[in-house]
C-alpha cells in the first residue's frame, strides 16, 4: 500500500512522530540519509542509531531515495536539523506532487536558517523556494516534547502553527493520539522563535546546573563562587530566559504575546532546560564537566566540527544567529549574547553567570 505520509529525517524526533502516525494504522515512509538506519528500520523495525530500544510498527518503512519518499504523498513532515534543512528541501522541488502543491507540508525542525538576508525563520525561508501554492500554508509543529517519551506513549502536547487554519487542523488530526495532544495556533512567527531560542537558554541552564551540582558535591576544581547557585537561581535564569525569548519573538513579528506563556513558550523552555533527555542542556553541562569547548578556538570552528561532539546541540547554531538578530534589532538579551561569548571562547562560564546575576541586582 502506498504510504499517505512521508517523514524526511530519520533522527529520533522524526522517527518518534512517524511511529505515532503508524500506530494509528496509517502507512508511513521515513527518508534516512544513513543506509544502516534505513536497513534497521526495514529489517529489525528499530532505529538503533537514534532511538534505541523502541520497536517500530511494520507499516513504518524507510528509504534512502528522497524522491521516492516524497512522491505522491498527501502529507510531508520535514524533520532534518536546521543546518541541513534547506539543502534537503532543494532536492524535492522537482517532485510533481510538490510542484503542483498537492502535498501538505509541516516542519519539525527548530532553529533559524542562514540566508543572504541574514538569519531568517524557517517557514518564510522555505516559502522562497517552494512553489507559490505553499505561501502562508506551511505548518510549524513544536512544543515541550522528547522523542524518547513520545515514542513510549508518554502524554505530550504540541502546537501546530499555520496561517492556513485548515492545514493546521489537518496536521493536528494526523498527529493527535491517546498520548499526543496537538493544539492549533495562528502565531507562526512566535512559535518558531520560541522553538529556536529556547535551545540557547537551555545551554546556559545546563552550565548553571553543572556548576550548582558539582559545588554541592564538593567536586575538586570548581570555583568557590559556584556555591551560591541553587534551585532558585535556576528558576531565575529560566524566567529571565523566557523574557529574552519573548523580546526576540515580538521583534520578529510574533502576533500573540500569550504564545510565550503557552506550551510552545514556557512549556518547551522548561522541558528543554530541566529534562535529562535534552541535548542542549547536556551540552551546557559538558561545557563545565568535560570542558567540551577546549578543542575549539571559537564558535565558527565549533560549528565546522560540530560532528565531533557526537550529537547535535541545535542551540549552538541558534546562538550564532540569535546574536546576529540581537544586533540587527538592537535588543538587550544578556543571556543569549553571553552564551555566544562563551561559545566564541571570549569569556568563561562562571564569569558570565556571576556578571549576569550582578546585572540583575544580585
GROMACS .gro file of C-alpha atoms in nm, residues 5-21 28-31 51 60 75-86 88-89 104-113 121-123 126 130 138-147 150-151 156-161 167-168 171-172 174-176 180-183 188 191-199 264 268 272 279-280 312 314:
model
   98
    5UNK     CA    1   0.267   1.029   0.488
    6UNK     CA    2   0.641   1.080   0.446
    7UNK     CA    3   0.878   1.199   0.718
    8UNK     CA    4   1.206   1.344   0.590
    9UNK     CA    5   1.469   1.274   0.851
   10UNK     CA    6   1.516   0.952   1.045
   11UNK     CA    7   1.655   1.111   1.359
   12UNK     CA    8   1.498   1.048   1.697
   13UNK     CA    9   1.222   1.310   1.665
   14UNK     CA   10   1.129   1.229   1.305
   15UNK     CA   11   1.114   0.858   1.389
   16UNK     CA   12   0.905   0.917   1.700
   17UNK     CA   13   0.649   1.125   1.510
   18UNK     CA   14   0.640   0.865   1.230
   19UNK     CA   15   0.575   0.596   1.492
   20UNK     CA   16   0.279   0.789   1.634
   21UNK     CA   17   0.120   0.814   1.290
   28UNK     CA   18   0.440   0.595   0.682
   29UNK     CA   19   0.769   0.613   0.494
   30UNK     CA   20   1.075   0.774   0.650
   31UNK     CA   21   1.368   0.908   0.450
   51UNK     CA   22   1.602   0.582   1.901
   60UNK     CA   23   0.663   0.225   0.913
   75UNK     CA   24   0.139   1.473   0.397
   76UNK     CA   25   0.508   1.557   0.419
   77UNK     CA   26   0.684   1.625   0.750
   78UNK     CA   27   1.033   1.778   0.744
   79UNK     CA   28   1.245   1.670   1.041
   80UNK     CA   29   1.610   1.722   0.942
   81UNK     CA   30   1.838   1.952   1.150
   82UNK     CA   31   1.840   2.321   1.061
   83UNK     CA   32   2.196   2.300   0.928
   84UNK     CA   33   2.080   2.067   0.650
   85UNK     CA   34   1.715   2.163   0.600
   86UNK     CA   35   1.744   2.399   0.305
   88UNK     CA   36   1.736   1.885   0.168
   89UNK     CA   37   1.429   2.079   0.054
  104UNK     CA   38   0.060   1.940   0.263
  105UNK     CA   39   0.392   2.022   0.433
  106UNK     CA   40   0.475   2.057   0.801
  107UNK     CA   41   0.812   2.130   0.964
  108UNK     CA   42   0.951   1.991   1.291
  109UNK     CA   43   1.297   2.147   1.256
  110UNK     CA   44   1.394   2.400   1.523
  111UNK     CA   45   1.626   2.694   1.459
  112UNK     CA   46   1.700   2.970   1.212
  113UNK     CA   47   1.825   2.940   0.855
  121UNK     CA   48   1.273   3.197   1.031
  122UNK     CA   49   1.232   2.855   0.875
  123UNK     CA   50   0.889   2.883   0.714
  126UNK     CA   51   1.119   2.770   0.269
  130UNK     CA   52   0.877   2.609  -0.266
  138UNK     CA   53   0.310   2.562   0.567
  139UNK     CA   54   0.261   2.425   0.918
  140UNK     CA   55   0.515   2.453   1.200
  141UNK     CA   56   0.497   2.194   1.477
  142UNK     CA   57   0.669   2.244   1.812
  143UNK     CA   58   0.617   2.209   2.184
  144UNK     CA   59   0.756   2.054   2.504
  145UNK     CA   60   0.848   1.710   2.382
  146UNK     CA   61   1.117   1.444   2.380
  147UNK     CA   62   1.136   1.173   2.116
  150UNK     CA   63   0.662   1.040   2.268
  151UNK     CA   64   0.772   0.707   2.122
  156UNK     CA   65   0.280   1.520   2.541
  157UNK     CA   66   0.136   1.842   2.396
  158UNK     CA   67   0.235   2.014   2.071
  159UNK     CA   68   0.139   2.326   1.879
  160UNK     CA   69   0.057   2.316   1.504
  161UNK     CA   70   0.101   2.675   1.386
  167UNK     CA   71  -0.374   2.286   0.723
  168UNK     CA   72  -0.308   2.333   1.096
  171UNK     CA   73  -0.186   1.803   1.080
  172UNK     CA   74  -0.349   1.816   1.422
  174UNK     CA   75  -0.288   1.342   1.157
  175UNK     CA   76  -0.076   1.352   1.472
  176UNK     CA   77  -0.317   1.352   1.764
  180UNK     CA   78  -0.021   1.320   2.192
  181UNK     CA   79  -0.233   1.635   2.215
  182UNK     CA   80  -0.200   1.888   1.932
  183UNK     CA   81  -0.334   2.244   1.951
  188UNK     CA   82   0.360   3.115   1.324
  191UNK     CA   83   0.609   2.964   1.785
  192UNK     CA   84   0.915   2.942   1.557
  193UNK     CA   85   1.117   3.191   1.762
  194UNK     CA   86   1.027   3.015   2.088
  195UNK     CA   87   1.129   2.677   1.946
  196UNK     CA   88   1.465   2.807   1.824
  197UNK     CA   89   1.571   3.042   2.102
  198UNK     CA   90   1.486   2.808   2.391
  199UNK     CA   91   1.780   2.588   2.291
  264UNK     CA   92   0.523   2.647   2.289
  268UNK     CA   93   0.902   2.400   2.568
  272UNK     CA   94   1.437   2.166   2.738
  279UNK     CA   95   2.077   1.761   2.415
  280UNK     CA   96   2.127   2.134   2.470
  312UNK     CA   97   2.385   1.789   1.758
  314UNK     CA   98   2.091   2.291   1.795
   0.00000   0.00000   0.00000
